[in-house]
Amino acid sequence: MIVIMKAKAEEEDVNRVIDTIQSLGLRTQLNLGAERMVVAVIGDISKIGEDNFFRIRAMKGVENTVFVSKPYKLVSKDFKKEQTIIDVEGVKIGGKKIVVFAGPCSVENREQIMEVAEKIKKSGASMIRGGAFKPRTSPKDFQGLGEEGLKLLYEAKEETGLPIVTEIMDARDVELLSEYADVLQVGTRNMQNYTLLKELGKCDKPVLLKRGMWATMAEFLGAAEYIMNGGNEKVILCERGIRTFSDYSRNTLDLSIIPAIKDESHLPIISDPSHGTGRRSLVLPMAKASVACGADGLLIETHPDPDRAISDADQTISLSAFSKLMEDLKQIAKAVGREI
Ligand code: PEP
Ligand code: MN
């Protein structure tokens, strides 16, 4: 349920509404929008009952009370109309500038990550992204350098100033990863790991939530709702391709979800044409298409020697191809009123 306040409602009217809801054993979240203030009710809505629903609607300063039947509320435009902009050490995600998170699939060694960090910075990337804890299909495959990888990312950040994005796979690792990372990535396989999502809801790090490769839009936004429900409002969505019958690419990058999410949610959404296609040759065209259809950012896998990348070599582009990609995207960004 949400309570929409009148434009002229006073602070004490809002507080009275909040107190009434909280006295029923429920939590509230307030959105002080430019156009209107909305109080979202969090918890077991059945505690409200019909009587209280209409009692709250009749309170001073209240415009309307609405039951939200979707599996999400805080992520929706019903709760907040204005686009959310997330500030990560000065990098603004969701604003006019398209943010690019770039780096190797896995952090492999110091030399590799330092070279990547320096070159992507020169090309205009906003953050360095690399995996230290890797979700691999086979347990025999390289699982990442773990904390050593986080330390190397941190060195790269100290050298270049680029904030760090890295994947979290286990709810028990929030504290460890938070020491090093600026954004915690939830991979496609963990999109519905609710224990992990709840834990991330309690921390104050921005979360990059990738779409489950099987997930509908409602399931994707429902996963984001878990994080916001815990009090963490800094969620960045990421389309990374879904499984279809199409077999010429690793996944099918579902670009139509980008404008669809823009209609439905205030959260920023970025696109990952690397995992979304699985093929080097498709990364640039799909990056262009992503920017054209309104993505707020891109996630691109790049490596000094892509053929030798330990993971995801087939979709990893060279550092010179990355530099060209950043150049090529400028015109597309301009055409849609953005910059890169
Ligand atoms: C990754 O970003 O390297 C990754 C494993 O992505 P996904 O979870 O989308 O497969
Ligand atoms: Mn990868």
mmCIF file of C-alpha atoms and ligand atoms in Angstrom:
data_model
loop_
_atom_site.group_PDB
_atom_site.id
_atom_site.type_symbol
_atom_site.label_atom_id
_atom_site.label_comp_id
_atom_site.label_asym_id
_atom_site.label_seq_id
_atom_site.Cartn_x
_atom_site.Cartn_y
_atom_site.Cartn_z
ATOM 1 C CA MET A 1 0.000 0.000 0.000
ATOM 2 C CA ILE A 2 1.113 3.560 -0.634
ATOM 3 C CA VAL A 3 -0.253 6.796 0.794
ATOM 4 C CA ILE A 4 -0.094 9.725 -1.595
ATOM 5 C CA MET A 5 0.032 13.052 0.249
ATOM 6 C CA LYS A 6 -1.514 16.274 -1.043
ATOM 7 C CA ALA A 7 0.906 18.752 -2.597
ATOM 8 C CA LYS A 8 0.172 21.149 0.248
ATOM 9 C CA ALA A 9 0.429 18.589 3.060
ATOM 10 C CA GLU A 10 2.394 19.788 6.064
ATOM 11 C CA GLU A 11 5.179 17.962 7.841
ATOM 12 C CA GLU A 12 2.945 17.222 10.809
ATOM 13 C CA ASP A 13 0.305 15.673 8.496
ATOM 14 C CA VAL A 14 2.949 13.339 7.067
ATOM 15 C CA ASN A 15 4.247 12.465 10.536
ATOM 16 C CA ARG A 16 0.725 11.684 11.739
ATOM 17 C CA VAL A 17 0.232 9.278 8.837
ATOM 18 C CA ILE A 18 3.594 7.627 9.503
ATOM 19 C CA ASP A 19 2.828 7.251 13.239
ATOM 20 C CA THR A 20 -0.566 5.716 12.488
ATOM 21 C CA ILE A 21 0.939 3.152 10.129
ATOM 22 C CA GLN A 22 3.785 2.329 12.492
ATOM 23 C CA SER A 23 1.370 1.885 15.393
ATOM 24 C CA LEU A 24 -0.139 -0.995 13.392
ATOM 25 C CA GLY A 25 3.246 -2.771 13.522
ATOM 26 C CA LEU A 26 4.292 -1.824 9.990
ATOM 27 C CA ARG A 27 7.328 0.021 8.634
ATOM 28 C CA THR A 28 7.255 3.034 6.324
ATOM 29 C CA GLN A 29 9.465 4.537 3.660
ATOM 30 C CA LEU A 30 9.002 8.150 2.638
ATOM 31 C CA ASN A 31 9.685 9.560 -0.800
ATOM 32 C CA LEU A 32 9.927 13.344 -0.791
ATOM 33 C CA GLY A 33 9.428 13.798 -4.525
ATOM 34 C CA ALA A 34 9.476 17.162 -6.259
ATOM 35 C CA GLU A 35 5.845 16.723 -7.354
ATOM 36 C CA ARG A 36 4.370 14.766 -4.450
ATOM 37 C CA MET A 37 5.235 12.995 -1.234
ATOM 38 C CA VAL A 38 4.488 9.296 -0.978
ATOM 39 C CA VAL A 39 4.563 7.083 2.108
ATOM 40 C CA ALA A 40 5.074 3.405 1.296
ATOM 41 C CA VAL A 41 3.861 0.832 3.806
ATOM 42 C CA ILE A 42 6.295 -2.052 4.299
ATOM 43 C CA GLY A 43 5.435 -5.351 5.930
ATOM 44 C CA ASP A 44 2.355 -7.529 6.229
ATOM 45 C CA ILE A 45 -0.298 -5.313 4.588
ATOM 46 C CA SER A 46 -3.118 -7.503 5.932
ATOM 47 C CA LYS A 47 -2.518 -5.744 9.283
ATOM 48 C CA ILE A 48 -4.042 -2.599 7.733
ATOM 49 C CA GLY A 49 -7.536 -3.945 7.109
ATOM 50 C CA GLU A 50 -10.332 -2.110 5.319
ATOM 51 C CA ASP A 51 -11.156 0.165 8.287
ATOM 52 C CA ASN A 52 -7.635 1.507 8.627
ATOM 53 C CA PHE A 53 -7.254 1.822 4.855
ATOM 54 C CA PHE A 54 -10.165 4.280 4.721
ATOM 55 C CA ARG A 55 -9.236 5.908 8.062
ATOM 56 C CA ILE A 56 -5.803 6.782 6.690
ATOM 57 C CA ARG A 57 -7.333 8.014 3.435
ATOM 58 C CA ALA A 58 -9.501 10.422 5.438
ATOM 59 C CA MET A 59 -6.571 11.864 7.412
ATOM 60 C CA LYS A 60 -5.543 15.494 6.999
ATOM 61 C CA GLY A 61 -3.120 16.044 4.108
ATOM 62 C CA VAL A 62 -3.825 12.684 2.433
ATOM 63 C CA GLU A 63 -4.696 12.730 -1.263
ATOM 64 C CA ASN A 64 -5.226 8.995 -1.749
ATOM 65 C CA THR A 65 -4.405 5.499 -0.488
ATOM 66 C CA VAL A 66 -3.646 2.802 -3.036
ATOM 67 C CA PHE A 67 -3.111 -0.938 -2.702
ATOM 68 C CA VAL A 68 -0.283 -1.983 -5.012
ATOM 69 C CA SER A 69 -0.947 -5.439 -6.415
ATOM 70 C CA LYS A 70 2.403 -5.815 -8.237
ATOM 71 C CA PRO A 71 5.183 -7.861 -6.591
ATOM 72 C CA TYR A 72 7.119 -4.614 -6.198
ATOM 73 C CA LYS A 73 6.318 -1.149 -4.927
ATOM 74 C CA LEU A 74 9.404 0.779 -3.813
ATOM 75 C CA VAL A 75 11.089 0.254 -7.195
ATOM 76 C CA SER A 76 7.998 1.414 -9.080
ATOM 77 C CA LYS A 77 7.059 4.812 -10.399
ATOM 78 C CA ASP A 78 3.940 4.704 -8.189
ATOM 79 C CA PHE A 79 6.269 5.284 -5.252
ATOM 80 C CA LYS A 80 8.757 7.612 -6.948
ATOM 81 C CA LYS A 81 8.264 9.366 -10.274
ATOM 82 C CA GLU A 82 11.678 11.012 -10.572
ATOM 83 C CA GLN A 83 14.591 9.042 -12.067
ATOM 84 C CA THR A 84 16.958 7.819 -9.348
ATOM 85 C CA ILE A 85 20.546 8.979 -9.721
ATOM 86 C CA ILE A 86 23.117 6.996 -7.749
ATOM 87 C CA ASP A 87 26.342 8.736 -6.842
ATOM 88 C CA VAL A 88 29.375 6.478 -6.516
ATOM 89 C CA GLU A 89 32.387 8.586 -5.534
ATOM 90 C CA GLY A 90 31.252 11.331 -7.901
ATOM 91 C CA VAL A 91 30.204 8.996 -10.762
ATOM 92 C CA LYS A 92 26.502 9.565 -11.301
ATOM 93 C CA ILE A 93 24.489 6.599 -12.567
ATOM 94 C CA GLY A 94 21.101 7.455 -14.054
ATOM 95 C CA GLY A 95 21.963 11.004 -15.146
ATOM 96 C CA LYS A 96 22.751 12.429 -18.573
ATOM 97 C CA LYS A 97 26.158 10.782 -18.789
ATOM 98 C CA ILE A 98 26.268 7.141 -19.797
ATOM 99 C CA VAL A 99 28.493 5.288 -17.334
ATOM 100 C CA VAL A 100 30.739 2.506 -18.566
ATOM 101 C CA PHE A 101 31.872 -0.267 -16.224
ATOM 102 C CA ALA A 102 34.751 -2.042 -17.923
ATOM 103 C CA GLY A 103 37.373 -4.646 -17.158
ATOM 104 C CA PRO A 104 38.238 -8.307 -17.427
ATOM 105 C CA CYS A 105 35.788 -11.066 -16.548
ATOM 106 C CA SER A 106 38.251 -12.225 -13.863
ATOM 107 C CA VAL A 107 41.053 -10.411 -12.096
ATOM 108 C CA GLU A 108 44.028 -12.603 -13.066
ATOM 109 C CA ASN A 109 47.191 -10.821 -11.855
ATOM 110 C CA ARG A 110 48.579 -7.375 -11.012
ATOM 111 C CA GLU A 111 49.994 -6.653 -14.447
ATOM 112 C CA GLN A 112 46.717 -7.464 -16.181
ATOM 113 C CA ILE A 113 44.467 -5.397 -13.921
ATOM 114 C CA MET A 114 46.849 -2.406 -13.843
ATOM 115 C CA GLU A 115 47.094 -2.298 -17.628
ATOM 116 C CA VAL A 116 43.316 -2.593 -17.988
ATOM 117 C CA ALA A 117 42.679 0.131 -15.402
ATOM 118 C CA GLU A 118 45.069 2.616 -16.999
ATOM 119 C CA LYS A 119 43.860 2.051 -20.557
ATOM 120 C CA ILE A 120 40.116 2.047 -19.847
ATOM 121 C CA LYS A 121 40.535 5.212 -17.833
ATOM 122 C CA LYS A 122 42.204 6.889 -20.832
ATOM 123 C CA SER A 123 39.351 5.714 -23.053
ATOM 124 C CA GLY A 124 36.765 7.273 -20.709
ATOM 125 C CA ALA A 125 35.408 4.378 -18.611
ATOM 126 C CA SER A 126 33.790 5.410 -15.319
ATOM 127 C CA MET A 127 34.553 2.357 -13.175
ATOM 128 C CA ILE A 128 36.721 -0.735 -13.202
ATOM 129 C CA ARG A 129 34.906 -4.041 -13.057
ATOM 130 C CA GLY A 130 36.499 -7.413 -12.466
ATOM 131 C CA GLY A 131 35.557 -10.641 -10.746
ATOM 132 C CA ALA A 132 37.457 -11.937 -7.712
ATOM 133 C CA PHE A 133 34.789 -14.502 -6.757
ATOM 134 C CA LYS A 134 33.599 -16.174 -9.967
ATOM 135 C CA PRO A 135 30.391 -18.182 -10.512
ATOM 136 C CA ARG A 136 31.693 -20.816 -12.950
ATOM 137 C CA THR A 137 29.662 -23.542 -14.627
ATOM 138 C CA SER A 138 32.190 -26.203 -13.684
ATOM 139 C CA PRO A 139 33.826 -26.494 -10.247
ATOM 140 C CA LYS A 140 37.015 -27.439 -12.111
ATOM 141 C CA ASP A 141 37.174 -23.973 -13.706
ATOM 142 C CA PHE A 142 39.096 -21.009 -12.236
ATOM 143 C CA GLN A 143 37.043 -19.700 -9.310
ATOM 144 C CA GLY A 144 38.754 -16.305 -9.013
ATOM 145 C CA LEU A 145 41.596 -14.992 -6.846
ATOM 146 C CA GLY A 146 39.302 -14.234 -3.886
ATOM 147 C CA GLU A 147 40.563 -11.584 -1.466
ATOM 148 C CA GLU A 148 43.854 -11.331 -3.374
ATOM 149 C CA GLY A 149 41.809 -10.217 -6.394
ATOM 150 C CA LEU A 150 40.042 -7.584 -4.286
ATOM 151 C CA LYS A 151 43.413 -6.218 -3.156
ATOM 152 C CA LEU A 152 44.599 -5.966 -6.761
ATOM 153 C CA LEU A 153 41.417 -4.115 -7.722
ATOM 154 C CA TYR A 154 42.048 -1.754 -4.836
ATOM 155 C CA GLU A 155 45.570 -1.066 -6.086
ATOM 156 C CA ALA A 156 44.148 -0.319 -9.531
ATOM 157 C CA LYS A 157 41.695 2.093 -7.943
ATOM 158 C CA GLU A 158 44.463 3.847 -6.029
ATOM 159 C CA GLU A 159 46.426 4.233 -9.251
ATOM 160 C CA THR A 160 43.567 5.498 -11.440
ATOM 161 C CA GLY A 161 40.814 6.722 -9.125
ATOM 162 C CA LEU A 162 38.294 4.438 -10.847
ATOM 163 C CA PRO A 163 35.718 3.057 -8.376
ATOM 164 C CA ILE A 164 35.424 -0.742 -8.174
ATOM 165 C CA VAL A 165 32.535 -3.006 -9.188
ATOM 166 C CA THR A 166 32.892 -6.676 -8.276
ATOM 167 C CA GLU A 167 30.626 -9.671 -7.848
ATOM 168 C CA ILE A 168 29.332 -10.962 -4.530
ATOM 169 C CA MET A 169 28.138 -14.578 -4.457
ATOM 170 C CA ASP A 170 27.674 -15.254 -0.766
ATOM 171 C CA ALA A 171 25.665 -13.349 1.871
ATOM 172 C CA ARG A 172 28.493 -13.999 4.349
ATOM 173 C CA ASP A 173 30.911 -11.952 2.223
ATOM 174 C CA VAL A 174 29.165 -8.559 2.407
ATOM 175 C CA GLU A 175 31.567 -7.201 5.032
ATOM 176 C CA LEU A 176 34.702 -8.417 3.262
ATOM 177 C CA LEU A 177 33.695 -7.125 -0.162
ATOM 178 C CA SER A 178 32.489 -3.818 1.259
ATOM 179 C CA GLU A 179 36.009 -3.124 2.504
ATOM 180 C CA TYR A 180 37.269 -2.981 -1.075
ATOM 181 C CA ALA A 181 34.378 -2.510 -3.505
ATOM 182 C CA ASP A 182 32.298 0.565 -4.304
ATOM 183 C CA VAL A 183 29.496 -1.350 -6.059
ATOM 184 C CA LEU A 184 28.529 -4.965 -5.323
ATOM 185 C CA GLN A 185 27.380 -6.956 -8.342
ATOM 186 C CA VAL A 186 24.780 -9.708 -8.034
ATOM 187 C CA GLY A 187 25.201 -12.078 -10.966
ATOM 188 C CA THR A 188 22.442 -13.597 -13.062
ATOM 189 C CA ARG A 189 22.585 -16.900 -11.188
ATOM 190 C CA ASN A 190 21.969 -15.195 -7.849
ATOM 191 C CA MET A 191 19.174 -12.849 -8.890
ATOM 192 C CA GLN A 192 16.715 -14.825 -6.788
ATOM 193 C CA ASN A 193 19.085 -15.643 -3.931
ATOM 194 C CA TYR A 194 16.834 -13.925 -1.417
ATOM 195 C CA THR A 195 19.199 -14.475 1.526
ATOM 196 C CA LEU A 196 21.861 -12.540 -0.379
ATOM 197 C CA LEU A 197 19.415 -9.844 -1.513
ATOM 198 C CA LYS A 198 18.138 -9.313 2.048
ATOM 199 C CA GLU A 199 21.692 -8.994 3.335
ATOM 200 C CA LEU A 200 22.468 -6.413 0.630
ATOM 201 C CA GLY A 201 19.331 -4.531 1.644
ATOM 202 C CA LYS A 202 20.923 -3.948 5.027
ATOM 203 C CA CYS A 203 24.215 -2.547 3.723
ATOM 204 C CA ASP A 204 24.834 0.884 2.267
ATOM 205 C CA LYS A 205 26.795 -0.117 -0.856
ATOM 206 C CA PRO A 206 25.170 0.391 -4.247
ATOM 207 C CA VAL A 207 24.142 -2.933 -5.805
ATOM 208 C CA LEU A 208 24.401 -3.806 -9.501
ATOM 209 C CA LEU A 209 21.616 -6.379 -9.918
ATOM 210 C CA LYS A 210 21.855 -8.485 -13.063
ATOM 211 C CA ARG A 211 18.708 -9.959 -14.550
ATOM 212 C CA GLY A 212 18.315 -13.689 -14.042
ATOM 213 C CA MET A 213 18.742 -15.394 -17.419
ATOM 214 C CA TRP A 214 15.241 -16.829 -16.977
ATOM 215 C CA ALA A 215 13.598 -13.858 -15.241
ATOM 216 C CA THR A 216 10.491 -11.970 -16.321
ATOM 217 C CA MET A 217 10.395 -8.229 -15.736
ATOM 218 C CA ALA A 218 8.203 -8.687 -12.652
ATOM 219 C CA GLU A 219 10.666 -11.203 -11.179
ATOM 220 C CA PHE A 220 13.584 -8.883 -11.951
ATOM 221 C CA LEU A 221 11.915 -5.893 -10.306
ATOM 222 C CA GLY A 222 10.740 -8.125 -7.446
ATOM 223 C CA ALA A 223 14.396 -9.000 -6.772
ATOM 224 C CA ALA A 224 15.294 -5.284 -6.721
ATOM 225 C CA GLU A 225 12.388 -4.736 -4.310
ATOM 226 C CA TYR A 226 14.013 -7.170 -1.834
ATOM 227 C CA ILE A 227 17.081 -4.911 -1.668
ATOM 228 C CA MET A 228 15.060 -1.694 -1.367
ATOM 229 C CA ASN A 229 12.752 -3.285 1.180
ATOM 230 C CA GLY A 230 15.728 -3.668 3.507
ATOM 231 C CA GLY A 231 16.431 0.057 3.278
ATOM 232 C CA ASN A 232 19.117 0.136 0.559
ATOM 233 C CA GLU A 233 17.799 2.417 -2.172
ATOM 234 C CA LYS A 234 20.918 2.258 -4.334
ATOM 235 C CA VAL A 235 20.049 -0.393 -6.900
ATOM 236 C CA ILE A 236 21.325 -0.387 -10.488
ATOM 237 C CA LEU A 237 19.564 -2.857 -12.793
ATOM 238 C CA CYS A 238 21.421 -4.660 -15.579
ATOM 239 C CA GLU A 239 20.046 -6.479 -18.640
ATOM 240 C CA ARG A 240 22.561 -9.220 -19.463
ATOM 241 C CA GLY A 241 20.670 -11.459 -21.861
ATOM 242 C CA ILE A 242 18.171 -14.249 -21.396
ATOM 243 C CA ARG A 243 18.049 -17.879 -22.542
ATOM 244 C CA THR A 244 16.068 -18.433 -25.722
ATOM 245 C CA PHE A 245 16.081 -21.010 -28.531
ATOM 246 C CA SER A 246 18.401 -18.775 -30.502
ATOM 247 C CA ASP A 247 21.807 -20.447 -30.619
ATOM 248 C CA TYR A 248 24.086 -18.147 -32.619
ATOM 249 C CA SER A 249 24.742 -16.117 -29.481
ATOM 250 C CA ARG A 250 25.332 -17.191 -25.877
ATOM 251 C CA ASN A 251 22.220 -15.331 -24.693
ATOM 252 C CA THR A 252 19.616 -13.088 -26.291
ATOM 253 C CA LEU A 253 20.121 -9.502 -25.183
ATOM 254 C CA ASP A 254 16.565 -8.369 -24.451
ATOM 255 C CA LEU A 255 16.929 -4.680 -25.204
ATOM 256 C CA SER A 256 13.193 -4.069 -25.104
ATOM 257 C CA ILE A 257 13.290 -4.447 -21.336
ATOM 258 C CA ILE A 258 15.292 -1.207 -21.095
ATOM 259 C CA PRO A 259 12.522 1.181 -22.234
ATOM 260 C CA ALA A 260 9.964 -1.098 -20.511
ATOM 261 C CA ILE A 261 11.792 -0.661 -17.201
ATOM 262 C CA LYS A 262 12.076 3.073 -17.809
ATOM 263 C CA ASP A 263 8.248 3.152 -17.965
ATOM 264 C CA GLU A 264 7.824 1.089 -14.827
ATOM 265 C CA SER A 265 10.677 1.999 -12.497
ATOM 266 C CA HIS A 266 12.750 4.978 -11.360
ATOM 267 C CA LEU A 267 15.900 2.862 -11.005
ATOM 268 C CA PRO A 268 18.771 3.221 -13.487
ATOM 269 C CA ILE A 269 19.278 0.336 -15.904
ATOM 270 C CA ILE A 270 22.455 -0.558 -17.771
ATOM 271 C CA SER A 271 23.149 -3.097 -20.508
ATOM 272 C CA ASP A 272 25.762 -5.855 -20.696
ATOM 273 C CA PRO A 273 26.327 -6.712 -24.372
ATOM 274 C CA SER A 274 29.337 -8.893 -23.430
ATOM 275 C CA HIS A 275 27.403 -11.609 -21.564
ATOM 276 C CA GLY A 276 24.290 -10.708 -23.560
ATOM 277 C CA THR A 277 25.865 -11.959 -26.784
ATOM 278 C CA GLY A 278 28.893 -14.020 -25.778
ATOM 279 C CA ARG A 279 30.562 -13.000 -29.035
ATOM 280 C CA ARG A 280 33.227 -10.362 -29.501
ATOM 281 C CA SER A 281 31.917 -9.248 -32.893
ATOM 282 C CA LEU A 282 28.467 -8.476 -31.477
ATOM 283 C CA VAL A 283 29.571 -6.348 -28.527
ATOM 284 C CA LEU A 284 29.957 -3.025 -30.361
ATOM 285 C CA PRO A 285 26.697 -3.171 -32.381
ATOM 286 C CA MET A 286 24.690 -4.174 -29.310
ATOM 287 C CA ALA A 287 26.418 -1.521 -27.180
ATOM 288 C CA LYS A 288 25.311 1.055 -29.761
ATOM 289 C CA ALA A 289 21.762 -0.296 -29.740
ATOM 290 C CA SER A 290 21.721 -0.245 -25.928
ATOM 291 C CA VAL A 291 22.643 3.428 -25.824
ATOM 292 C CA ALA A 292 20.113 4.197 -28.547
ATOM 293 C CA CYS A 293 17.255 2.609 -26.585
ATOM 294 C CA GLY A 294 17.971 4.457 -23.354
ATOM 295 C CA ALA A 295 20.449 2.420 -21.287
ATOM 296 C CA ASP A 296 22.039 4.478 -18.505
ATOM 297 C CA GLY A 297 25.302 2.602 -18.813
ATOM 298 C CA LEU A 298 27.196 -0.367 -20.183
ATOM 299 C CA LEU A 299 29.146 -3.269 -18.776
ATOM 300 C CA ILE A 300 31.939 -4.291 -21.139
ATOM 301 C CA GLU A 301 34.493 -7.081 -20.730
ATOM 302 C CA THR A 302 37.949 -6.127 -21.966
ATOM 303 C CA HIS A 303 41.435 -7.637 -21.528
ATOM 304 C CA PRO A 304 44.991 -6.894 -22.726
ATOM 305 C CA ASP A 305 45.084 -10.260 -24.526
ATOM 306 C CA PRO A 306 41.445 -11.381 -24.982
ATOM 307 C CA ASP A 307 42.246 -14.788 -26.489
ATOM 308 C CA ARG A 308 44.131 -15.661 -23.339
ATOM 309 C CA ALA A 309 41.487 -14.397 -20.875
ATOM 310 C CA ILE A 310 40.941 -17.137 -18.284
ATOM 311 C CA SER A 311 37.171 -16.690 -18.371
ATOM 312 C CA ASP A 312 34.743 -15.450 -21.038
ATOM 313 C CA ALA A 313 37.453 -15.048 -23.705
ATOM 314 C CA ASP A 314 34.959 -15.376 -26.599
ATOM 315 C CA GLN A 315 33.121 -12.209 -25.621
ATOM 316 C CA THR A 316 36.073 -10.191 -24.337
ATOM 317 C CA ILE A 317 37.288 -7.339 -26.533
ATOM 318 C CA SER A 318 40.820 -5.934 -26.718
ATOM 319 C CA LEU A 319 41.737 -2.667 -25.052
ATOM 320 C CA SER A 320 42.094 -0.991 -28.449
ATOM 321 C CA ALA A 321 38.640 -2.262 -29.497
ATOM 322 C CA PHE A 322 37.349 -0.833 -26.210
ATOM 323 C CA SER A 323 38.863 2.548 -26.993
ATOM 324 C CA LYS A 324 37.207 2.517 -30.442
ATOM 325 C CA LEU A 325 33.878 1.468 -28.886
ATOM 326 C CA MET A 326 33.974 4.493 -26.578
ATOM 327 C CA GLU A 327 34.670 6.758 -29.558
ATOM 328 C CA ASP A 328 31.917 5.197 -31.695
ATOM 329 C CA LEU A 329 29.348 5.555 -28.940
ATOM 330 C CA LYS A 330 29.779 9.321 -28.711
ATOM 331 C CA GLN A 331 27.625 10.009 -31.744
ATOM 332 C CA ILE A 332 24.867 7.629 -30.681
ATOM 333 C CA ALA A 333 24.822 9.153 -27.216
ATOM 334 C CA LYS A 334 24.568 12.638 -28.699
ATOM 335 C CA ALA A 335 21.718 11.588 -30.987
ATOM 336 C CA VAL A 336 19.631 10.544 -27.957
ATOM 337 C CA GLY A 337 20.485 13.573 -25.841
ATOM 338 C CA ARG A 338 23.096 11.831 -23.693
ATOM 339 C CA GLU A 339 26.853 12.000 -23.363
ATOM 340 C CA ILE A 340 29.523 9.405 -22.737
HETATM 341 C C1 PEP B 1 30.141 -11.457 -15.022
HETATM 342 O O1 PEP B 1 29.688 -10.291 -15.013
HETATM 343 O O2 PEP B 1 31.340 -11.714 -15.223
HETATM 344 C C2 PEP B 1 29.162 -12.553 -14.933
HETATM 345 C C3 PEP B 1 29.503 -13.746 -14.462
HETATM 346 O O3 PEP B 1 27.955 -12.174 -15.373
HETATM 347 P P1 PEP B 1 26.531 -12.934 -15.360
HETATM 348 O O4 PEP B 1 26.200 -13.101 -13.931
HETATM 349 O O5 PEP B 1 25.640 -11.993 -16.092
HETATM 350 O O6 PEP B 1 26.717 -14.235 -16.102
HETATM 351 MN MN MN B 2 32.222 -12.697 -17.460
#
